[in-house]
Amino acid sequence: MTAMEAVLEREESGQAQLRPEEIDFLRTSVKRLSSQLQGQKPKIKSWTVTGFEVERGFLLGSDVSSTMRVGRWLGKIVGILELKDSETVQQIVKLWKGLRSMRIQGMLGASTMDMPPFLLLPYSPDNILDYLNVTRAPDYLRLLSDIARGLDYLHSRDPPVVHGGLRPATIHVDSYGNVALSCVGIRESHLAPVDTRLAITTHNALSLWCAPELTASNGPTPASDIYSYGLLLSAMLDVLVSKHSSPPFDNEAMVQQLKRRCLESDPAARPNAGEILRIISGTQPELKEGDMFAGRGSLNVEDLPEGTAERWRLIPTSKQAYGIVIQGMDVVYLNTPPIDGADAHPLRRLSFELRCHDQGAEYTTALPKDGAWAWVEIAISRNIALEAGVKQLEVNFEEECPGAYRGHMIQPTRWEILRCPFADDTPRTHRISFDQLHPLVRVAKKGDRILMYPKAMFPGWGCYIYSAEIHVVTEY
C-alpha cells in the first residue's frame, strides 16, 4: 500500500506518468487496503521509491567487481543497487542519511517493497581508473588526497564508519576532478542473491581489494580501508605509468613509501587517513580545504602555513526556525557574514541545505501543468557608495551576468536555487552546491553577504521552511 500511494503521489505531482487504467488500479487497491487497515494510514518515508517508477537495465560493469545496475527514474538515468532484504535497505539508509560530505555520494531514493529491494544512486558509468585513462593531465595527488579526505571523514565519525568496499568501482570522479566515494558500508552479504557463477566472479573480484586479515568472522575496520587505499594507490599509479611511461609528478618516492606503509601486513603499522593527508600535503589536513556539510569549524588565516598553495576557509551559517511565507511576503530567512578573503573575488564555492515544502495538494486547486509556485531564492547584498553615503543594495544579476539562467518570475536581483516539489506537504531536505564556475560565485565580491528568501506566489500557495544552512568557501 505504501508503494502504491508513493506512485500516485508522484503521478499527481507530475513526476511520473501513468496510464488511466494503472491509476484506477492503484486507487482501487489503496482504497481496499485502507478499509482493511481500518483507517490507519501508513506513513511514507521521504526517500521511498517503488519499482513502478523505475526501469531496470543491465549491470553497469565499470569493472568486474561492479554490482550496480543501470536504470531510468523520472526521465533520468540512475544506478540501482539491489540488496537482499528490506531490513538491509533500512540499515543502509539510516547510515547514509547521517553522512554529509561532498566527498561521499548520496542516494536518490530507496525501496523496501520490491523484490529485490534496492537503492537508487546517481548514475556513474566510469570509475576512477577510467577517469585516469581518458584524462590528459589528471591531478594524481589531488585524487589521492580527496579519497583520503573521504576516508578521514568516515573514520572520524562517532562511532567510526568503515567503508568496507573501497575499490575503483566505488570511487567516481566528475568532469572537474571532484571525487565521491560510493557504496559506503555495503558488504557482499548485503547484496541481492545472484546466480552461482556470477556470485563466484563477484566474490573473487571483491576479494582482490580486501586486506589479508579479513575473514568471514572478522569484518572490515578503518585499518582494512587503508589497505584497500594502498591497493587503489598502486592501481592508479600503474595506469599513469602505462600512459606517460613515468609518473606526471615529482615526488614519486613519497608515493611509493606511502603505498608500502598502507600495504603493511600488520594493521597497526598502517597510517590512518589523517596521517596520509599529512604525508601528501606536507601539512595538517585541517589547514586545507574543508568538507562541505561535514560539521567542521571554520579556519583562521593566521593558522595557515606560509606558502601554502591551497588556502581555504569554510564559514557555515545556519538557522532552525519554522516559518510560512505566502504571496506578497519578502522576508530574509538567513544571511551570511560578509565574504572575506585574499582578493576582490575570494568566493570559491557556495552550498545550501534547506528543509522545506509547499502547502500540499489539499490547499490548492492548481494542476501540475500550472507549475509549482513555492520556491527559495537568494540575493547578494553589497555596500554601494552613493552621493548620500554608503548604502546596502542587492546586486543586479541582469547587469552583472547577462544571459545566465536564474529561474522565472524573479526580479533582477534574485537567483532561484530551489523550487519545491508540486503540491507536496512532506518536509524534504534539499542540497544545492555552486562551484567556482557558477556565475553567482564569480560575481560575488569581498564584503558581500548572501541573503536567502523563501517565496510563494498566487492564492493558496505557501513556502513552509524548517531550517537552512549556507556554507561559504573562500580562498585566503
CSV table of C-alpha atoms in Angstrom, one decimal:
chain,number,residue,atom,x,y,z
A,1,MET,CA,0.0,0.0,0.0
A,2,THR,CA,2.9,2.4,0.8
A,3,ALA,CA,4.4,1.7,-2.6
A,4,MET,CA,1.2,2.3,-4.4
A,5,GLU,CA,0.5,5.6,-2.6
A,6,ALA,CA,4.0,6.8,-3.3
A,7,VAL,CA,3.5,6.2,-7.1
A,8,LEU,CA,0.1,8.0,-7.0
A,9,GLU,CA,1.8,11.0,-5.2
A,10,ARG,CA,4.4,11.2,-7.9
A,11,GLU,CA,1.8,10.9,-10.7
A,12,GLU,CA,-0.3,13.7,-9.2
A,13,SER,CA,2.8,16.0,-8.8
A,14,GLY,CA,3.8,15.4,-12.4
A,15,GLN,CA,7.0,13.5,-11.6
A,16,ALA,CA,5.7,10.2,-13.1
A,17,GLN,CA,3.2,9.5,-15.9
A,18,LEU,CA,0.7,6.5,-15.7
A,19,ARG,CA,-2.0,5.2,-18.0
A,20,PRO,CA,-5.6,5.8,-16.8
A,21,GLU,CA,-6.1,2.0,-16.1
A,22,GLU,CA,-2.9,2.0,-14.0
A,23,ILE,CA,-4.2,5.0,-11.9
A,24,ASP,CA,-7.6,3.3,-11.4
A,25,PHE,CA,-6.0,0.1,-10.4
A,26,LEU,CA,-3.7,1.8,-7.8
A,27,ARG,CA,-6.5,3.9,-6.4
A,28,THR,CA,-8.8,0.9,-6.0
A,29,SER,CA,-6.1,-1.1,-4.4
A,30,VAL,CA,-5.3,1.6,-1.9
A,31,LYS,CA,-8.9,2.1,-1.0
A,32,ARG,CA,-9.4,-1.6,-0.4
A,33,LEU,CA,-6.3,-1.9,1.7
A,34,SER,CA,-7.2,1.2,3.7
A,35,SER,CA,-10.6,-0.3,4.6
A,36,GLN,CA,-8.7,-3.5,5.8
A,37,LEU,CA,-6.4,-1.3,7.9
A,38,GLN,CA,-9.5,0.4,9.4
A,39,GLY,CA,-8.4,3.9,8.5
A,40,GLN,CA,-4.8,3.5,9.8
A,41,LYS,CA,-2.7,5.2,7.1
A,42,PRO,CA,0.9,4.1,6.8
A,43,LYS,CA,3.5,6.9,6.7
A,44,ILE,CA,5.6,7.1,3.6
A,45,LYS,CA,9.2,7.8,4.1
A,46,SER,CA,10.5,10.8,2.1
A,47,TRP,CA,13.1,8.6,0.4
A,48,THR,CA,10.6,6.0,-0.8
A,49,VAL,CA,10.8,4.9,-4.4
A,50,THR,CA,9.0,1.9,-6.0
A,51,GLY,CA,9.5,-0.5,-8.8
A,52,PHE,CA,6.5,1.1,-10.6
A,53,GLU,CA,8.6,4.2,-11.3
A,54,VAL,CA,11.9,2.5,-12.2
A,55,GLU,CA,13.0,0.8,-15.3
A,56,ARG,CA,15.8,-1.7,-14.5
A,57,GLY,CA,18.5,-2.3,-17.0
A,58,PHE,CA,21.8,-4.2,-17.2
A,59,LEU,CA,24.8,-4.2,-14.9
A,60,LEU,CA,26.9,-1.1,-15.4
A,61,GLY,CA,30.1,-3.2,-15.4
A,62,SER,CA,32.5,-0.3,-14.8
A,63,ASP,CA,34.8,-3.1,-13.7
A,64,VAL,CA,34.4,-6.8,-12.9
A,65,SER,CA,33.6,-6.1,-9.3
A,66,SER,CA,30.7,-3.7,-10.1
A,67,THR,CA,27.3,-4.7,-8.6
A,68,MET,CA,25.5,-1.6,-9.9
A,69,ARG,CA,22.6,-1.9,-12.4
A,70,VAL,CA,21.7,0.9,-14.8
A,71,GLY,CA,18.1,2.2,-14.8
A,72,ARG,CA,15.8,5.0,-15.6
A,73,TRP,CA,13.8,7.0,-13.0
A,74,LEU,CA,11.8,10.2,-13.6
A,75,GLY,CA,13.2,10.5,-17.0
A,76,LYS,CA,16.9,10.3,-16.0
A,77,ILE,CA,19.5,7.6,-15.9
A,78,VAL,CA,20.3,6.3,-12.4
A,79,GLY,CA,22.3,3.5,-10.8
A,80,ILE,CA,20.4,0.7,-9.0
A,81,LEU,CA,22.0,-1.3,-6.2
A,82,GLU,CA,19.9,-4.4,-5.4
A,83,LEU,CA,20.0,-5.6,-1.8
A,84,LYS,CA,18.9,-8.9,-0.1
A,85,ASP,CA,16.0,-7.6,2.0
A,86,SER,CA,14.2,-4.6,3.3
A,87,GLU,CA,15.9,-4.6,6.7
A,88,THR,CA,19.3,-4.2,4.9
A,89,VAL,CA,17.9,-1.3,2.9
A,90,GLN,CA,16.7,0.5,6.1
A,91,GLN,CA,20.0,-0.2,7.8
A,92,ILE,CA,22.0,1.4,4.8
A,93,VAL,CA,19.6,4.3,4.5
A,94,LYS,CA,20.0,5.1,8.2
A,95,LEU,CA,23.7,5.0,7.9
A,96,TRP,CA,23.9,7.2,4.7
A,97,LYS,CA,21.4,9.8,6.0
A,98,GLY,CA,23.9,10.8,8.6
A,99,LEU,CA,26.8,11.3,6.2
A,100,ARG,CA,27.0,14.9,5.0
A,101,SER,CA,30.2,15.4,3.0
A,102,MET,CA,30.8,16.5,-0.6
A,103,ARG,CA,33.2,13.5,-0.9
A,104,ILE,CA,30.6,10.9,0.0
A,105,GLN,CA,28.0,10.1,-2.7
A,106,GLY,CA,24.4,10.4,-1.5
A,107,MET,CA,21.4,8.4,-2.6
A,108,LEU,CA,18.3,9.4,-4.7
A,109,GLY,CA,15.9,7.1,-3.0
A,110,ALA,CA,15.3,3.5,-1.8
A,111,SER,CA,12.6,0.8,-2.0
A,112,THR,CA,11.8,-1.7,0.8
A,113,MET,CA,8.7,-3.0,-1.0
A,114,ASP,CA,10.1,-4.5,-4.2
A,115,MET,CA,11.8,-7.8,-4.6
A,116,PRO,CA,14.7,-7.5,-4.5
A,117,PRO,CA,14.6,-4.1,-2.6
A,118,PHE,CA,17.1,-1.5,-3.9
A,119,LEU,CA,18.8,1.8,-3.5
A,120,LEU,CA,18.8,4.5,-6.2
A,121,LEU,CA,22.1,6.2,-6.7
A,122,PRO,CA,23.4,8.9,-9.1
A,123,TYR,CA,24.5,7.5,-12.5
A,124,SER,CA,28.3,7.0,-12.6
A,125,PRO,CA,29.3,4.8,-15.5
A,126,ASP,CA,33.0,5.4,-15.2
A,127,ASN,CA,35.3,4.7,-12.2
A,128,ILE,CA,38.4,6.4,-11.1
A,129,LEU,CA,40.7,4.3,-13.3
A,130,ASP,CA,38.6,5.1,-16.3
A,131,TYR,CA,39.0,8.8,-15.4
A,132,LEU,CA,42.7,8.5,-15.3
A,133,ASN,CA,42.7,6.7,-18.7
A,134,VAL,CA,40.7,9.4,-20.5
A,135,THR,CA,42.1,12.5,-18.8
A,136,ARG,CA,45.1,14.1,-20.5
A,137,ALA,CA,46.7,15.6,-17.3
A,138,PRO,CA,45.0,14.2,-14.2
A,139,ASP,CA,46.0,15.6,-10.8
A,140,TYR,CA,47.0,12.3,-9.2
A,141,LEU,CA,48.0,13.8,-5.9
A,142,ARG,CA,44.7,15.7,-5.6
A,143,LEU,CA,42.8,12.5,-6.3
A,144,LEU,CA,44.7,10.6,-3.6
A,145,SER,CA,44.2,13.4,-1.2
A,146,ASP,CA,40.4,13.6,-1.9
A,147,ILE,CA,40.0,9.9,-1.4
A,148,ALA,CA,41.9,10.1,1.9
A,149,ARG,CA,39.7,13.0,2.9
A,150,GLY,CA,36.6,10.9,2.3
A,151,LEU,CA,38.0,8.1,4.4
A,152,ASP,CA,39.1,10.6,7.1
A,153,TYR,CA,35.5,12.0,7.2
A,154,LEU,CA,34.1,8.4,7.6
A,155,HIS,CA,36.7,7.2,10.2
A,156,SER,CA,36.3,10.4,12.3
A,157,ARG,CA,32.5,9.8,12.8
A,158,ASP,CA,31.4,8.8,16.3
A,159,PRO,CA,31.3,5.8,16.1
A,160,PRO,CA,33.7,5.5,13.1
A,161,VAL,CA,32.1,4.5,9.8
A,162,VAL,CA,34.0,1.9,7.8
A,163,HIS,CA,33.7,1.9,4.0
A,164,GLY,CA,34.5,-1.8,3.7
A,165,GLY,CA,34.4,-1.9,-0.1
A,166,LEU,CA,37.0,0.6,-1.4
A,167,ARG,CA,37.9,-0.2,-5.0
A,168,PRO,CA,37.8,1.5,-8.4
A,169,ALA,CA,34.0,0.8,-8.9
A,170,THR,CA,33.1,2.6,-5.7
A,171,ILE,CA,35.1,5.8,-6.5
A,172,HIS,CA,33.7,8.3,-9.0
A,173,VAL,CA,35.3,11.4,-10.4
A,174,ASP,CA,33.3,14.1,-12.2
A,175,SER,CA,34.5,16.2,-15.2
A,176,TYR,CA,36.0,18.8,-12.8
A,177,GLY,CA,38.1,16.1,-11.0
A,178,ASN,CA,35.9,16.0,-7.8
A,179,VAL,CA,36.0,12.7,-6.0
A,180,ALA,CA,33.0,10.9,-4.4
A,181,LEU,CA,33.1,7.6,-2.5
A,182,SER,CA,30.1,5.4,-3.2
A,183,CYS,CA,28.6,2.3,-1.6
A,184,VAL,CA,29.7,3.2,1.9
A,185,GLY,CA,29.1,0.3,4.3
A,186,ILE,CA,27.9,-2.1,1.6
A,187,ARG,CA,29.2,-5.6,2.2
A,188,GLU,CA,29.0,-8.6,-0.1
A,189,SER,CA,26.5,-10.2,2.3
A,190,HIS,CA,24.1,-7.2,1.8
A,191,LEU,CA,23.7,-7.8,-1.9
A,192,ALA,CA,20.7,-9.5,-3.5
A,193,PRO,CA,21.3,-13.2,-4.4
A,194,VAL,CA,22.6,-13.8,-7.9
A,195,ASP,CA,23.3,-16.9,-9.9
A,196,THR,CA,26.2,-19.1,-8.7
A,197,ARG,CA,28.6,-18.3,-11.5
A,198,LEU,CA,28.2,-14.5,-11.2
A,199,ALA,CA,28.4,-14.8,-7.4
A,200,ILE,CA,31.7,-16.5,-7.6
A,201,THR,CA,33.1,-14.0,-10.1
A,202,THR,CA,31.9,-11.1,-7.9
A,203,HIS,CA,33.4,-12.6,-4.8
A,204,ASN,CA,36.7,-13.2,-6.4
A,205,ALA,CA,36.8,-9.6,-7.8
A,206,LEU,CA,35.9,-8.1,-4.4
A,207,SER,CA,38.5,-10.2,-2.5
A,208,LEU,CA,41.3,-8.7,-4.6
A,209,TRP,CA,40.7,-5.4,-2.8
A,210,CYS,CA,40.5,-6.7,0.7
A,211,ALA,CA,43.0,-6.7,3.5
A,212,PRO,CA,44.6,-10.1,4.3
A,213,GLU,CA,43.3,-10.1,7.9
A,214,LEU,CA,39.7,-10.0,6.8
A,215,THR,CA,37.8,-13.3,7.3
A,216,ALA,CA,34.1,-14.3,7.5
A,217,SER,CA,34.1,-13.7,11.2
A,218,ASN,CA,36.5,-10.7,11.2
A,219,GLY,CA,34.8,-7.8,9.4
A,220,PRO,CA,36.3,-4.6,7.9
A,221,THR,CA,37.9,-1.9,10.0
A,222,PRO,CA,39.4,1.5,9.4
A,223,ALA,CA,42.8,-0.2,9.0
A,224,SER,CA,41.4,-2.5,6.3
A,225,ASP,CA,40.1,0.5,4.5
A,226,ILE,CA,43.7,1.9,4.5
A,227,TYR,CA,45.0,-1.4,3.0
A,228,SER,CA,42.4,-1.1,0.2
A,229,TYR,CA,43.5,2.5,-0.3
A,230,GLY,CA,47.1,1.3,-0.8
A,231,LEU,CA,45.9,-1.2,-3.4
A,232,LEU,CA,44.0,1.6,-5.2
A,233,LEU,CA,47.0,3.9,-5.0
A,234,SER,CA,49.1,1.2,-6.7
A,235,ALA,CA,46.5,0.6,-9.4
A,236,MET,CA,46.2,4.3,-10.2
A,237,LEU,CA,50.0,4.6,-10.4
A,238,ASP,CA,50.1,1.7,-12.8
A,239,VAL,CA,47.6,3.5,-15.1
A,240,LEU,CA,49.6,6.7,-15.1
A,241,VAL,CA,52.9,4.9,-15.8
A,242,SER,CA,51.3,3.0,-18.7
A,243,LYS,CA,50.0,6.3,-20.1
A,244,HIS,CA,53.0,8.5,-19.5
A,245,SER,CA,55.9,6.0,-19.1
A,246,SER,CA,56.8,7.9,-16.0
A,247,PRO,CA,54.5,9.5,-13.3
A,248,PRO,CA,53.5,13.1,-14.1
A,249,PHE,CA,54.6,14.4,-10.7
A,250,ASP,CA,57.9,14.9,-9.0
A,251,ASN,CA,57.5,13.2,-5.6
A,252,GLU,CA,57.3,9.5,-6.7
A,253,ALA,CA,59.4,8.4,-3.8
A,254,MET,CA,56.8,9.8,-1.3
A,255,VAL,CA,54.1,8.0,-3.2
A,256,GLN,CA,56.0,4.7,-3.2
A,257,GLN,CA,56.7,5.0,0.5
A,258,LEU,CA,53.1,5.8,1.2
A,259,LYS,CA,52.0,2.7,-0.7
A,260,ARG,CA,54.3,0.4,1.2
A,261,ARG,CA,53.0,1.8,4.5
A,262,CYS,CA,49.4,1.3,3.5
A,263,LEU,CA,50.1,-2.3,2.4
A,264,GLU,CA,51.7,-3.4,5.7
A,265,SER,CA,50.6,-6.9,6.8
A,266,ASP,CA,50.2,-5.6,10.4
A,267,PRO,CA,47.1,-3.4,10.6
A,268,ALA,CA,48.6,-1.4,13.5
A,269,ALA,CA,51.6,-0.4,11.3
A,270,ARG,CA,49.4,1.3,8.7
A,271,PRO,CA,48.9,5.0,8.8
A,272,ASN,CA,45.4,6.4,9.4
A,273,ALA,CA,43.6,8.7,7.0
A,274,GLY,CA,44.8,11.8,8.8
A,275,GLU,CA,48.5,10.7,8.6
A,276,ILE,CA,48.0,10.0,4.9
A,277,LEU,CA,46.8,13.6,4.4
A,278,ARG,CA,49.9,14.9,6.3
A,279,ILE,CA,52.2,12.8,4.1
A,280,ILE,CA,50.6,14.0,0.8
A,281,SER,CA,50.2,17.7,1.7
A,282,GLY,CA,53.1,18.2,4.0
A,283,THR,CA,50.9,20.0,6.5
A,284,GLN,CA,48.0,19.4,8.8
A,285,PRO,CA,44.8,18.2,6.9
A,286,GLU,CA,42.6,20.6,8.8
A,287,LEU,CA,44.5,23.5,7.3
A,288,LYS,CA,43.5,22.5,3.8
A,289,GLU,CA,40.1,22.6,2.0
A,290,GLY,CA,37.2,21.7,4.4
A,291,ASP,CA,34.4,19.2,3.8
A,292,MET,CA,31.1,20.8,2.8
A,293,PHE,CA,28.4,19.8,5.3
A,294,ALA,CA,30.9,17.9,7.4
A,295,GLY,CA,30.2,19.8,10.6
A,296,ARG,CA,33.7,21.1,11.0
A,297,GLY,CA,34.6,24.6,12.2
A,298,SER,CA,36.0,27.4,10.1
A,299,LEU,CA,39.7,28.1,9.9
A,300,ASN,CA,41.7,31.1,10.7
A,301,VAL,CA,44.0,32.6,8.1
A,302,GLU,CA,46.7,33.1,10.7
A,303,ASP,CA,46.9,29.3,11.1
A,304,LEU,CA,47.8,28.6,7.5
A,305,PRO,CA,51.5,27.8,6.8
A,306,GLU,CA,53.4,30.3,4.7
A,307,GLY,CA,53.5,29.4,1.0
A,308,THR,CA,50.5,27.0,1.1
A,309,ALA,CA,49.2,26.7,-2.5
A,310,GLU,CA,45.6,25.8,-1.5
A,311,ARG,CA,44.2,28.1,1.2
A,312,TRP,CA,40.6,27.7,2.0
A,313,ARG,CA,38.2,28.8,4.7
A,314,LEU,CA,34.7,27.4,5.3
A,315,ILE,CA,32.2,29.7,7.0
A,316,PRO,CA,28.9,27.9,7.9
A,317,THR,CA,25.7,29.9,8.7
A,318,SER,CA,22.6,28.1,9.8
A,319,LYS,CA,19.1,28.7,11.2
A,320,GLN,CA,16.4,26.3,12.6
A,321,ALA,CA,13.1,28.2,12.7
A,322,TYR,CA,9.7,27.1,11.3
A,323,GLY,CA,8.0,29.7,9.2
A,324,ILE,CA,5.4,30.1,6.4
A,325,VAL,CA,5.8,32.5,3.5
A,326,ILE,CA,2.8,33.4,1.3
A,327,GLN,CA,2.2,35.7,-1.6
A,328,GLY,CA,3.4,39.3,-1.0
A,329,MET,CA,6.0,38.4,1.7
A,330,ASP,CA,9.6,39.2,1.0
A,331,VAL,CA,11.5,38.2,4.2
A,332,VAL,CA,15.2,37.3,4.6
A,333,TYR,CA,15.3,33.9,6.3
A,334,LEU,CA,19.1,33.6,6.6
A,335,ASN,CA,22.0,35.8,5.7
A,336,THR,CA,25.7,35.2,5.9
A,337,PRO,CA,28.5,37.4,7.4
A,338,PRO,CA,30.5,39.5,4.9
A,339,ILE,CA,32.6,37.4,2.5
A,340,ASP,CA,36.3,37.8,3.3
A,341,GLY,CA,39.4,36.6,1.6
A,342,ALA,CA,42.7,37.3,-0.2
A,343,ASP,CA,41.5,39.3,-3.2
A,344,ALA,CA,38.4,41.2,-4.5
A,345,HIS,CA,36.7,37.9,-5.6
A,346,PRO,CA,37.6,35.3,-2.9
A,347,LEU,CA,34.5,33.2,-3.1
A,348,ARG,CA,35.2,29.6,-4.4
A,349,ARG,CA,32.0,27.7,-3.6
A,350,LEU,CA,28.5,28.2,-2.2
A,351,SER,CA,26.5,25.3,-0.8
A,352,PHE,CA,23.0,25.3,0.6
A,353,GLU,CA,20.9,22.8,2.6
A,354,LEU,CA,17.2,23.5,3.2
A,355,ARG,CA,14.3,21.6,4.7
A,356,CYS,CA,11.0,22.9,3.3
A,357,HIS,CA,7.8,22.1,1.3
A,358,ASP,CA,4.8,23.8,-0.1
A,359,GLN,CA,1.2,23.7,1.1
A,360,GLY,CA,0.3,20.3,-0.3
A,361,ALA,CA,-2.4,19.3,-2.7
A,362,GLU,CA,-5.2,19.8,-0.1
A,363,TYR,CA,-4.9,23.6,-0.1
A,364,THR,CA,-4.6,24.3,-3.8
A,365,THR,CA,-6.7,23.7,-6.9
A,366,ALA,CA,-3.7,24.0,-9.2
A,367,LEU,CA,-2.7,21.2,-11.6
A,368,PRO,CA,0.9,20.1,-12.3
A,369,LYS,CA,0.7,21.8,-15.7
A,370,ASP,CA,0.2,25.1,-13.9
A,371,GLY,CA,3.6,24.9,-12.4
A,372,ALA,CA,4.8,25.0,-8.8
A,373,TRP,CA,4.8,28.4,-7.1
A,374,ALA,CA,6.7,27.9,-3.9
A,375,TRP,CA,10.5,28.3,-4.1
A,376,VAL,CA,13.6,29.7,-2.5
A,377,GLU,CA,15.8,32.4,-4.0
A,378,ILE,CA,19.0,34.2,-2.9
A,379,ALA,CA,20.5,37.6,-3.4
A,380,ILE,CA,23.9,39.2,-3.0
A,381,SER,CA,23.9,42.3,-0.7
A,382,ARG,CA,26.7,44.8,-1.4
A,383,ASN,CA,27.7,48.1,0.1
A,384,ILE,CA,27.4,50.7,-2.7
A,385,ALA,CA,28.8,54.2,-2.5
A,386,LEU,CA,26.1,56.8,-3.3
A,387,GLU,CA,26.1,60.6,-3.0
A,388,ALA,CA,24.1,60.3,0.2
A,389,GLY,CA,26.7,57.8,1.6
A,390,VAL,CA,27.2,54.1,1.6
A,391,LYS,CA,24.0,52.0,1.2
A,392,GLN,CA,23.5,48.3,1.1
A,393,LEU,CA,21.8,47.2,-2.1
A,394,GLU,CA,21.2,43.9,-3.9
A,395,VAL,CA,23.4,43.1,-6.9
A,396,ASN,CA,21.6,43.3,-10.2
A,397,PHE,CA,22.3,39.9,-11.9
A,398,GLU,CA,20.9,41.0,-15.3
A,399,GLU,CA,23.7,43.6,-15.4
A,400,GLU,CA,26.5,41.6,-13.7
A,401,CYS,CA,25.9,38.3,-15.6
A,402,PRO,CA,23.5,38.8,-18.5
A,403,GLY,CA,22.1,35.7,-20.1
A,404,ALA,CA,22.6,33.4,-17.1
A,405,TYR,CA,19.5,31.4,-16.2
A,406,ARG,CA,18.1,32.5,-12.8
A,407,GLY,CA,14.6,30.9,-12.8
A,408,HIS,CA,11.4,32.5,-13.9
A,409,MET,CA,9.2,35.3,-12.4
A,410,ILE,CA,12.1,36.6,-10.3
A,411,GLN,CA,13.2,40.2,-10.1
A,412,PRO,CA,16.7,41.2,-11.5
A,413,THR,CA,18.4,41.0,-8.1
A,414,ARG,CA,17.3,37.4,-7.2
A,415,TRP,CA,18.5,33.9,-8.2
A,416,GLU,CA,16.3,30.9,-7.7
A,417,ILE,CA,18.1,27.9,-6.1
A,418,LEU,CA,15.2,25.6,-5.3
A,419,ARG,CA,11.6,25.1,-6.5
A,420,CYS,CA,9.5,23.0,-4.1
A,421,PRO,CA,8.0,19.8,-5.5
A,422,PHE,CA,4.5,20.4,-6.7
A,423,ALA,CA,1.7,20.2,-4.0
A,424,ASP,CA,3.8,18.1,-1.7
A,425,ASP,CA,3.5,18.7,2.1
A,426,THR,CA,6.2,16.3,3.1
A,427,PRO,CA,9.2,18.1,4.6
A,428,ARG,CA,12.2,17.3,2.4
A,429,THR,CA,15.9,18.1,2.7
A,430,HIS,CA,17.4,19.7,-0.4
A,431,ARG,CA,21.1,20.3,-1.1
A,432,ILE,CA,22.5,22.6,-3.7
A,433,SER,CA,26.1,23.5,-4.5
A,434,PHE,CA,27.6,26.1,-6.8
A,435,ASP,CA,31.3,25.8,-7.7
A,436,GLN,CA,33.8,28.5,-8.9
A,437,LEU,CA,32.4,28.3,-12.4
A,438,HIS,CA,28.9,29.3,-11.4
A,439,PRO,CA,28.0,32.9,-12.4
A,440,LEU,CA,26.8,33.8,-8.9
A,441,VAL,CA,30.1,32.7,-7.4
A,442,ARG,CA,32.1,34.6,-9.9
A,443,VAL,CA,30.0,37.8,-9.4
A,444,ALA,CA,30.4,37.8,-5.6
A,445,LYS,CA,32.9,40.2,-4.1
A,446,LYS,CA,34.8,40.7,-0.9
A,447,GLY,CA,32.4,42.2,1.7
A,448,ASP,CA,29.2,40.9,0.1
A,449,ARG,CA,26.6,39.0,2.0
A,450,ILE,CA,24.4,36.1,0.8
A,451,LEU,CA,20.7,36.5,1.6
A,452,MET,CA,18.1,33.7,1.4
A,453,TYR,CA,14.4,34.4,0.7
A,454,PRO,CA,11.6,31.7,0.9
A,455,LYS,CA,9.0,32.8,-1.7
A,456,ALA,CA,5.4,32.0,-2.8
A,457,MET,CA,3.1,33.4,-5.4
A,458,PHE,CA,-0.7,33.1,-6.1
A,459,PRO,CA,-3.5,32.4,-3.6
A,460,GLY,CA,-3.3,29.1,-1.8
A,461,TRP,CA,0.5,28.7,-2.3
A,462,GLY,CA,3.0,28.8,0.6
A,463,CYS,CA,6.6,28.0,1.3
A,464,TYR,CA,6.9,26.2,4.6
A,465,ILE,CA,10.6,26.2,5.8
A,466,TYR,CA,12.0,24.4,8.8
A,467,SER,CA,15.8,25.0,8.6
A,468,ALA,CA,18.5,26.3,6.3
A,469,GLU,CA,22.3,26.3,6.2
A,470,ILE,CA,24.7,28.2,3.9
A,471,HIS,CA,28.4,27.2,3.5
A,472,VAL,CA,30.7,29.9,2.1
A,473,VAL,CA,34.1,28.7,1.0
A,474,THR,CA,36.7,31.4,0.3
A,475,GLU,CA,40.3,31.5,-0.6
A,476,TYR,CA,42.9,33.2,1.6
